[in-house]
Amino acid sequence: MNKVSFISLILGFASLATACKSGINAQSKKTTSATNTLLETRYKMLLDYPVDSLSMPRSMNTKTLEIHKVPSRDWTSGFFAGNLWQLYRLKNDPQYKEQAEKWTPFSKKESVNRNSHDVGFKVYCSYGEALKAENKKEYEAVIIKGAETLCTRFNEKVGSIRSWDFNKEIWDFPVIIDNMMNLELLFEASKLSGNPKYREIAIKHANTTLKNQFREDNSCYHVIDYDQKTGDVRKKTTLQGYNDDSVWARGQAWAVYGFTMCYRYTKDPAYLKQAKATAKFFMTNKNLPKDGIPYWDFKDPSIPNSPRDVSAAMVMASGLYELYGYTKNKSYLAFADKMMASVQTDKYILNENIKGPFILDHSTGNWPKHDEIDEPIIYADYYFLEALLRRK
Ligand code: GLY
């Protein structure tokens, strides 16, 4: 081959590569705009859902099209109002605010419900979001009341807030990793009221969790059962994981998000260290699919034929965005971006022909109970929207 034809060949390859690249770009632009339209369609469906204090949407069976509706006492009841507030902030469209203002008051009575630790989820994901959108004293008052209620579940001997009251014949004082999420209500209540009590209890709870809830590999147990008289650990166990020694995906995400959030309020390096270590466990796990959306439990023996849990991915993505903010470690940003790109495709966005107030499909609520398997679930949407806002 002479010099001229060699150069022509190289130029030919170069222009082919450019053509392919622009073809790919055109394709990905097309996909992005199709995806955006799909997301917009889903967002609008939240506005169509009829307002009813006893029918907070929790999840949906995509085969029967039945929406699982719950009253305010359910742990998921605050997310729908929270989603509307977050959409209002994201889209700056007053229609979302109008609806959010109708749904938020349904959570108010939960600020005095002492029956579970979930007062944090119920009150902070509704009223907390309301307060982020609008500075109103009445929102602050509900948050402070909720914190007061949550503190009634604190046991000084154990150094923790009791999570659940059921299964009393099995557990003496159960504390679940999810409980870390409720501490945000306490930290915020101290900031709003000036009363340090809520924050002090949050810190004690986080320290006890740090001491007992993690394994050597930095994955965490779901449930620690304490002896409420001595404070000793009775059992390290699970309710929602595959078994006691398995690694329930959403639990790992609650841990990363929870300890990162505790670092936000305390700047305690031990919290940051744990968040980073558990994030590493999650991000480098050999059973994590390439798109970053985990199976519901990292140790389910049915992997790769096991359902995914988009909710775990979205809690993790939102947590990683915050973790990136404190560490400037770009791997957290890249990993969260990857998960967010994965779910913003027609594989994970709920099909536009399915009418219901949900955005993302393929979450797993409670696998051992055969409940909410591979379905749209409200809290996946909540942390998805939060992650979008944090990324913005
Ligand atoms: N807090 C309950 C759950 O994550 O399913």
PDB file of N, CA, C and O in Angstrom, residues 41-60 65-71 76-77 79-81 83-84 87 95-96 98-100 102-103 106 354-358 378:
ATOM      1  N   THR A  41     -44.776  12.342  31.504  1.00  0.00           N
ATOM      2  CA  THR A  41     -46.090  11.686  31.518  1.00  0.00           C
ATOM      3  C   THR A  41     -46.351  11.084  32.897  1.00  0.00           C
ATOM      4  O   THR A  41     -47.434  11.211  33.462  1.00  0.00           O
ATOM      5  N   ARG A  42     -45.336  10.460  33.438  1.00  0.00           N
ATOM      6  CA  ARG A  42     -45.501   9.809  34.756  1.00  0.00           C
ATOM      7  C   ARG A  42     -45.696  10.875  35.831  1.00  0.00           C
ATOM      8  O   ARG A  42     -46.558  10.725  36.699  1.00  0.00           O
ATOM      9  N   TYR A  43     -44.909  11.945  35.784  1.00  0.00           N
ATOM     10  CA  TYR A  43     -45.041  12.996  36.807  1.00  0.00           C
ATOM     11  C   TYR A  43     -46.477  13.535  36.836  1.00  0.00           C
ATOM     12  O   TYR A  43     -47.076  13.708  37.892  1.00  0.00           O
ATOM     13  N   LYS A  44     -47.015  13.778  35.653  1.00  0.00           N
ATOM     14  CA  LYS A  44     -48.367  14.368  35.557  1.00  0.00           C
ATOM     15  C   LYS A  44     -49.407  13.440  36.197  1.00  0.00           C
ATOM     16  O   LYS A  44     -50.422  13.899  36.709  1.00  0.00           O
ATOM     17  N   MET A  45     -49.139  12.137  36.144  1.00  0.00           N
ATOM     18  CA  MET A  45     -50.125  11.202  36.711  1.00  0.00           C
ATOM     19  C   MET A  45     -50.265  11.361  38.222  1.00  0.00           C
ATOM     20  O   MET A  45     -51.270  10.972  38.805  1.00  0.00           O
ATOM     21  N   LEU A  46     -49.269  11.934  38.875  1.00  0.00           N
ATOM     22  CA  LEU A  46     -49.395  12.170  40.321  1.00  0.00           C
ATOM     23  C   LEU A  46     -50.496  13.193  40.592  1.00  0.00           C
ATOM     24  O   LEU A  46     -51.163  13.146  41.622  1.00  0.00           O
ATOM     25  N   LEU A  47     -50.671  14.127  39.638  1.00  0.00           N
ATOM     26  CA  LEU A  47     -51.683  15.167  39.814  1.00  0.00           C
ATOM     27  C   LEU A  47     -53.097  14.616  39.649  1.00  0.00           C
ATOM     28  O   LEU A  47     -54.054  15.158  40.187  1.00  0.00           O
ATOM     29  N   ASP A  48     -53.208  13.519  38.894  1.00  0.00           N
ATOM     30  CA  ASP A  48     -54.541  12.947  38.608  1.00  0.00           C
ATOM     31  C   ASP A  48     -55.057  12.072  39.751  1.00  0.00           C
ATOM     32  O   ASP A  48     -56.223  11.679  39.770  1.00  0.00           O
ATOM     33  N   TYR A  49     -54.179  11.718  40.675  1.00  0.00           N
ATOM     34  CA  TYR A  49     -54.583  10.764  41.718  1.00  0.00           C
ATOM     35  C   TYR A  49     -55.532  11.458  42.712  1.00  0.00           C
ATOM     36  O   TYR A  49     -55.189  12.510  43.278  1.00  0.00           O
ATOM     37  N   PRO A  50     -56.749  10.895  42.933  1.00  0.00           N
ATOM     38  CA  PRO A  50     -57.737  11.602  43.760  1.00  0.00           C
ATOM     39  C   PRO A  50     -57.308  11.759  45.224  1.00  0.00           C
ATOM     40  O   PRO A  50     -56.806  10.814  45.828  1.00  0.00           O
ATOM     41  N   VAL A  51     -57.521  12.945  45.751  1.00  0.00           N
ATOM     42  CA  VAL A  51     -57.109  13.257  47.133  1.00  0.00           C
ATOM     43  C   VAL A  51     -58.030  12.531  48.112  1.00  0.00           C
ATOM     44  O   VAL A  51     -59.260  12.653  48.036  1.00  0.00           O
ATOM     45  N   ASP A  52     -57.430  11.761  49.028  1.00  0.00           N
ATOM     46  CA  ASP A  52     -58.208  10.992  49.994  1.00  0.00           C
ATOM     47  C   ASP A  52     -57.287  10.653  51.161  1.00  0.00           C
ATOM     48  O   ASP A  52     -56.271   9.971  50.985  1.00  0.00           O
ATOM     49  N   SER A  53     -57.669  11.094  52.342  1.00  0.00           N
ATOM     50  CA  SER A  53     -56.791  10.952  53.513  1.00  0.00           C
ATOM     51  C   SER A  53     -56.517   9.502  53.892  1.00  0.00           C
ATOM     52  O   SER A  53     -55.584   9.213  54.629  1.00  0.00           O
ATOM     53  N   LEU A  54     -57.343   8.581  53.412  1.00  0.00           N
ATOM     54  CA  LEU A  54     -57.158   7.173  53.786  1.00  0.00           C
ATOM     55  C   LEU A  54     -56.514   6.365  52.662  1.00  0.00           C
ATOM     56  O   LEU A  54     -56.404   5.151  52.753  1.00  0.00           O
ATOM     57  N   SER A  55     -56.114   7.033  51.608  1.00  0.00           N
ATOM     58  CA  SER A  55     -55.645   6.298  50.425  1.00  0.00           C
ATOM     59  C   SER A  55     -54.299   6.787  49.912  1.00  0.00           C
ATOM     60  O   SER A  55     -54.140   7.073  48.736  1.00  0.00           O
ATOM     61  N   MET A  56     -53.345   6.867  50.822  1.00  0.00           N
ATOM     62  CA  MET A  56     -52.006   7.234  50.344  1.00  0.00           C
ATOM     63  C   MET A  56     -51.509   6.110  49.447  1.00  0.00           C
ATOM     64  O   MET A  56     -51.527   4.942  49.845  1.00  0.00           O
ATOM     65  N   PRO A  57     -51.046   6.430  48.230  1.00  0.00           N
ATOM     66  CA  PRO A  57     -50.580   5.352  47.346  1.00  0.00           C
ATOM     67  C   PRO A  57     -49.242   4.805  47.835  1.00  0.00           C
ATOM     68  O   PRO A  57     -48.326   5.575  48.116  1.00  0.00           O
ATOM     69  N   ARG A  58     -49.160   3.484  47.955  1.00  0.00           N
ATOM     70  CA  ARG A  58     -47.918   2.884  48.462  1.00  0.00           C
ATOM     71  C   ARG A  58     -47.184   2.089  47.371  1.00  0.00           C
ATOM     72  O   ARG A  58     -45.994   2.194  47.191  1.00  0.00           O
ATOM     73  N   SER A  59     -47.953   1.277  46.628  1.00  0.00           N
ATOM     74  CA  SER A  59     -47.321   0.451  45.583  1.00  0.00           C
ATOM     75  C   SER A  59     -48.415   0.036  44.612  1.00  0.00           C
ATOM     76  O   SER A  59     -49.594   0.366  44.801  1.00  0.00           O
ATOM     77  N   MET A  60     -48.021  -0.708  43.587  1.00  0.00           N
ATOM     78  CA  MET A  60     -49.013  -1.069  42.574  1.00  0.00           C
ATOM     79  C   MET A  60     -48.668  -2.418  41.978  1.00  0.00           C
ATOM     80  O   MET A  60     -47.494  -2.699  41.692  1.00  0.00           O
ATOM     81  N   LEU A  65     -53.225  -4.173  38.068  1.00  0.00           N
ATOM     82  CA  LEU A  65     -53.354  -2.711  38.066  1.00  0.00           C
ATOM     83  C   LEU A  65     -53.968  -2.167  39.357  1.00  0.00           C
ATOM     84  O   LEU A  65     -54.416  -1.015  39.427  1.00  0.00           O
ATOM     85  N   GLU A  66     -53.951  -3.001  40.380  1.00  0.00           N
ATOM     86  CA  GLU A  66     -54.495  -2.566  41.669  1.00  0.00           C
ATOM     87  C   GLU A  66     -53.455  -1.709  42.404  1.00  0.00           C
ATOM     88  O   GLU A  66     -52.279  -2.077  42.487  1.00  0.00           O
ATOM     89  N   ILE A  67     -53.930  -0.569  42.917  1.00  0.00           N
ATOM     90  CA  ILE A  67     -53.033   0.304  43.694  1.00  0.00           C
ATOM     91  C   ILE A  67     -53.190  -0.049  45.166  1.00  0.00           C
ATOM     92  O   ILE A  67     -54.307  -0.131  45.682  1.00  0.00           O
ATOM     93  N   HIS A  68     -52.065  -0.277  45.822  1.00  0.00           N
ATOM     94  CA  HIS A  68     -52.089  -0.561  47.266  1.00  0.00           C
ATOM     95  C   HIS A  68     -52.124   0.782  47.989  1.00  0.00           C
ATOM     96  O   HIS A  68     -51.164   1.548  47.934  1.00  0.00           O
ATOM     97  N   LYS A  69     -53.267   1.057  48.639  1.00  0.00           N
ATOM     98  CA  LYS A  69     -53.466   2.353  49.299  1.00  0.00           C
ATOM     99  C   LYS A  69     -53.391   2.168  50.809  1.00  0.00           C
ATOM    100  O   LYS A  69     -53.895   1.171  51.325  1.00  0.00           O
ATOM    101  N   VAL A  70     -52.810   3.153  51.489  1.00  0.00           N
ATOM    102  CA  VAL A  70     -52.655   3.004  52.942  1.00  0.00           C
ATOM    103  C   VAL A  70     -53.105   4.266  53.679  1.00  0.00           C
ATOM    104  O   VAL A  70     -53.071   5.366  53.128  1.00  0.00           O
ATOM    105  N   PRO A  71     -53.500   4.096  54.954  1.00  0.00           N
ATOM    106  CA  PRO A  71     -53.809   5.272  55.782  1.00  0.00           C
ATOM    107  C   PRO A  71     -52.517   5.851  56.363  1.00  0.00           C
ATOM    108  O   PRO A  71     -51.445   5.265  56.205  1.00  0.00           O
ATOM    109  N   THR A  76     -45.145   4.282  55.011  1.00  0.00           N
ATOM    110  CA  THR A  76     -44.887   4.910  53.713  1.00  0.00           C
ATOM    111  C   THR A  76     -45.785   6.119  53.435  1.00  0.00           C
ATOM    112  O   THR A  76     -45.709   6.715  52.357  1.00  0.00           O
ATOM    113  N   SER A  77     -46.635   6.484  54.415  1.00  0.00           N
ATOM    114  CA  SER A  77     -47.702   7.448  54.105  1.00  0.00           C
ATOM    115  C   SER A  77     -47.209   8.856  53.761  1.00  0.00           C
ATOM    116  O   SER A  77     -47.904   9.607  53.080  1.00  0.00           O
ATOM    117  N   PHE A  79     -44.615   9.703  51.935  1.00  0.00           N
ATOM    118  CA  PHE A  79     -43.818   9.846  50.710  1.00  0.00           C
ATOM    119  C   PHE A  79     -44.585  10.533  49.575  1.00  0.00           C
ATOM    120  O   PHE A  79     -43.987  11.251  48.776  1.00  0.00           O
ATOM    121  N   PHE A  80     -45.906  10.298  49.480  1.00  0.00           N
ATOM    122  CA  PHE A  80     -46.618  10.859  48.333  1.00  0.00           C
ATOM    123  C   PHE A  80     -46.627  12.390  48.383  1.00  0.00           C
ATOM    124  O   PHE A  80     -46.329  13.065  47.380  1.00  0.00           O
ATOM    125  N   ALA A  81     -46.927  12.922  49.576  1.00  0.00           N
ATOM    126  CA  ALA A  81     -46.858  14.387  49.717  1.00  0.00           C
ATOM    127  C   ALA A  81     -45.443  14.857  49.412  1.00  0.00           C
ATOM    128  O   ALA A  81     -45.238  15.865  48.713  1.00  0.00           O
ATOM    129  N   ASN A  83     -43.272  13.522  47.454  1.00  0.00           N
ATOM    130  CA  ASN A  83     -43.012  13.479  46.005  1.00  0.00           C
ATOM    131  C   ASN A  83     -43.586  14.709  45.307  1.00  0.00           C
ATOM    132  O   ASN A  83     -42.968  15.269  44.400  1.00  0.00           O
ATOM    133  N   LEU A  84     -44.777  15.110  45.737  1.00  0.00           N
ATOM    134  CA  LEU A  84     -45.391  16.297  45.126  1.00  0.00           C
ATOM    135  C   LEU A  84     -44.574  17.557  45.435  1.00  0.00           C
ATOM    136  O   LEU A  84     -44.345  18.390  44.554  1.00  0.00           O
ATOM    137  N   LEU A  87     -41.471  17.431  43.318  1.00  0.00           N
ATOM    138  CA  LEU A  87     -41.761  17.760  41.918  1.00  0.00           C
ATOM    139  C   LEU A  87     -41.984  19.258  41.753  1.00  0.00           C
ATOM    140  O   LEU A  87     -41.601  19.853  40.740  1.00  0.00           O
ATOM    141  N   GLN A  95     -48.941  23.560  40.167  1.00  0.00           N
ATOM    142  CA  GLN A  95     -49.935  22.476  40.306  1.00  0.00           C
ATOM    143  C   GLN A  95     -49.475  21.423  41.329  1.00  0.00           C
ATOM    144  O   GLN A  95     -50.272  20.870  42.069  1.00  0.00           O
ATOM    145  N   TYR A  96     -48.167  21.166  41.343  1.00  0.00           N
ATOM    146  CA  TYR A  96     -47.653  20.177  42.296  1.00  0.00           C
ATOM    147  C   TYR A  96     -47.774  20.693  43.725  1.00  0.00           C
ATOM    148  O   TYR A  96     -48.100  19.954  44.643  1.00  0.00           O
ATOM    149  N   GLU A  98     -49.967  22.844  44.835  1.00  0.00           N
ATOM    150  CA  GLU A  98     -51.392  22.825  45.200  1.00  0.00           C
ATOM    151  C   GLU A  98     -51.798  21.449  45.739  1.00  0.00           C
ATOM    152  O   GLU A  98     -52.472  21.342  46.757  1.00  0.00           O
ATOM    153  N   GLN A  99     -51.350  20.407  45.028  1.00  0.00           N
ATOM    154  CA  GLN A  99     -51.673  19.037  45.473  1.00  0.00           C
ATOM    155  C   GLN A  99     -50.925  18.694  46.752  1.00  0.00           C
ATOM    156  O   GLN A  99     -51.480  18.089  47.668  1.00  0.00           O
ATOM    157  N   ALA A 100     -49.660  19.090  46.823  1.00  0.00           N
ATOM    158  CA  ALA A 100     -48.837  18.781  48.007  1.00  0.00           C
ATOM    159  C   ALA A 100     -49.488  19.386  49.255  1.00  0.00           C
ATOM    160  O   ALA A 100     -49.523  18.756  50.318  1.00  0.00           O
ATOM    161  N   LYS A 102     -52.553  19.793  49.792  1.00  0.00           N
ATOM    162  CA  LYS A 102     -53.739  19.014  50.175  1.00  0.00           C
ATOM    163  C   LYS A 102     -53.332  17.727  50.899  1.00  0.00           C
ATOM    164  O   LYS A 102     -53.989  17.287  51.823  1.00  0.00           O
ATOM    165  N   TRP A 103     -52.252  17.086  50.443  1.00  0.00           N
ATOM    166  CA  TRP A 103     -51.869  15.789  50.998  1.00  0.00           C
ATOM    167  C   TRP A 103     -51.095  15.900  52.319  1.00  0.00           C
ATOM    168  O   TRP A 103     -51.218  15.029  53.184  1.00  0.00           O
ATOM    169  N   PHE A 106     -52.499  15.288  56.002  1.00  0.00           N
ATOM    170  CA  PHE A 106     -52.923  13.930  56.392  1.00  0.00           C
ATOM    171  C   PHE A 106     -51.868  13.252  57.276  1.00  0.00           C
ATOM    172  O   PHE A 106     -52.170  12.283  57.976  1.00  0.00           O
ATOM    173  N   ILE A 354     -49.708   2.321  31.999  1.00  0.00           N
ATOM    174  CA  ILE A 354     -50.188   1.951  33.342  1.00  0.00           C
ATOM    175  C   ILE A 354     -50.531   3.224  34.105  1.00  0.00           C
ATOM    176  O   ILE A 354     -49.662   4.052  34.389  1.00  0.00           O
ATOM    177  N   LYS A 355     -51.810   3.394  34.388  1.00  0.00           N
ATOM    178  CA  LYS A 355     -52.258   4.628  35.055  1.00  0.00           C
ATOM    179  C   LYS A 355     -52.113   4.482  36.566  1.00  0.00           C
ATOM    180  O   LYS A 355     -52.737   3.611  37.179  1.00  0.00           O
ATOM    181  N   GLY A 356     -51.315   5.313  37.154  1.00  0.00           N
ATOM    182  CA  GLY A 356     -51.119   5.262  38.603  1.00  0.00           C
ATOM    183  C   GLY A 356     -50.079   6.295  39.009  1.00  0.00           C
ATOM    184  O   GLY A 356     -49.255   6.706  38.187  1.00  0.00           O
ATOM    185  N   PRO A 357     -50.087   6.703  40.294  1.00  0.00           N
ATOM    186  CA  PRO A 357     -49.235   7.819  40.724  1.00  0.00           C
ATOM    187  C   PRO A 357     -47.798   7.392  41.049  1.00  0.00           C
ATOM    188  O   PRO A 357     -47.271   7.739  42.106  1.00  0.00           O
ATOM    189  N   PHE A 358     -47.192   6.628  40.175  1.00  0.00           N
ATOM    190  CA  PHE A 358     -45.831   6.137  40.413  1.00  0.00           C
ATOM    191  C   PHE A 358     -44.939   6.462  39.212  1.00  0.00           C
ATOM    192  O   PHE A 358     -45.426   6.647  38.101  1.00  0.00           O
ATOM    193  N   ILE A 378     -43.658   3.541  46.241  1.00  0.00           N
ATOM    194  CA  ILE A 378     -43.617   5.000  46.405  1.00  0.00           C
ATOM    195  C   ILE A 378     -42.267   5.540  46.874  1.00  0.00           C
ATOM    196  O   ILE A 378     -41.817   6.596  46.434  1.00  0.00           O
TER     197      ILE A 378
END
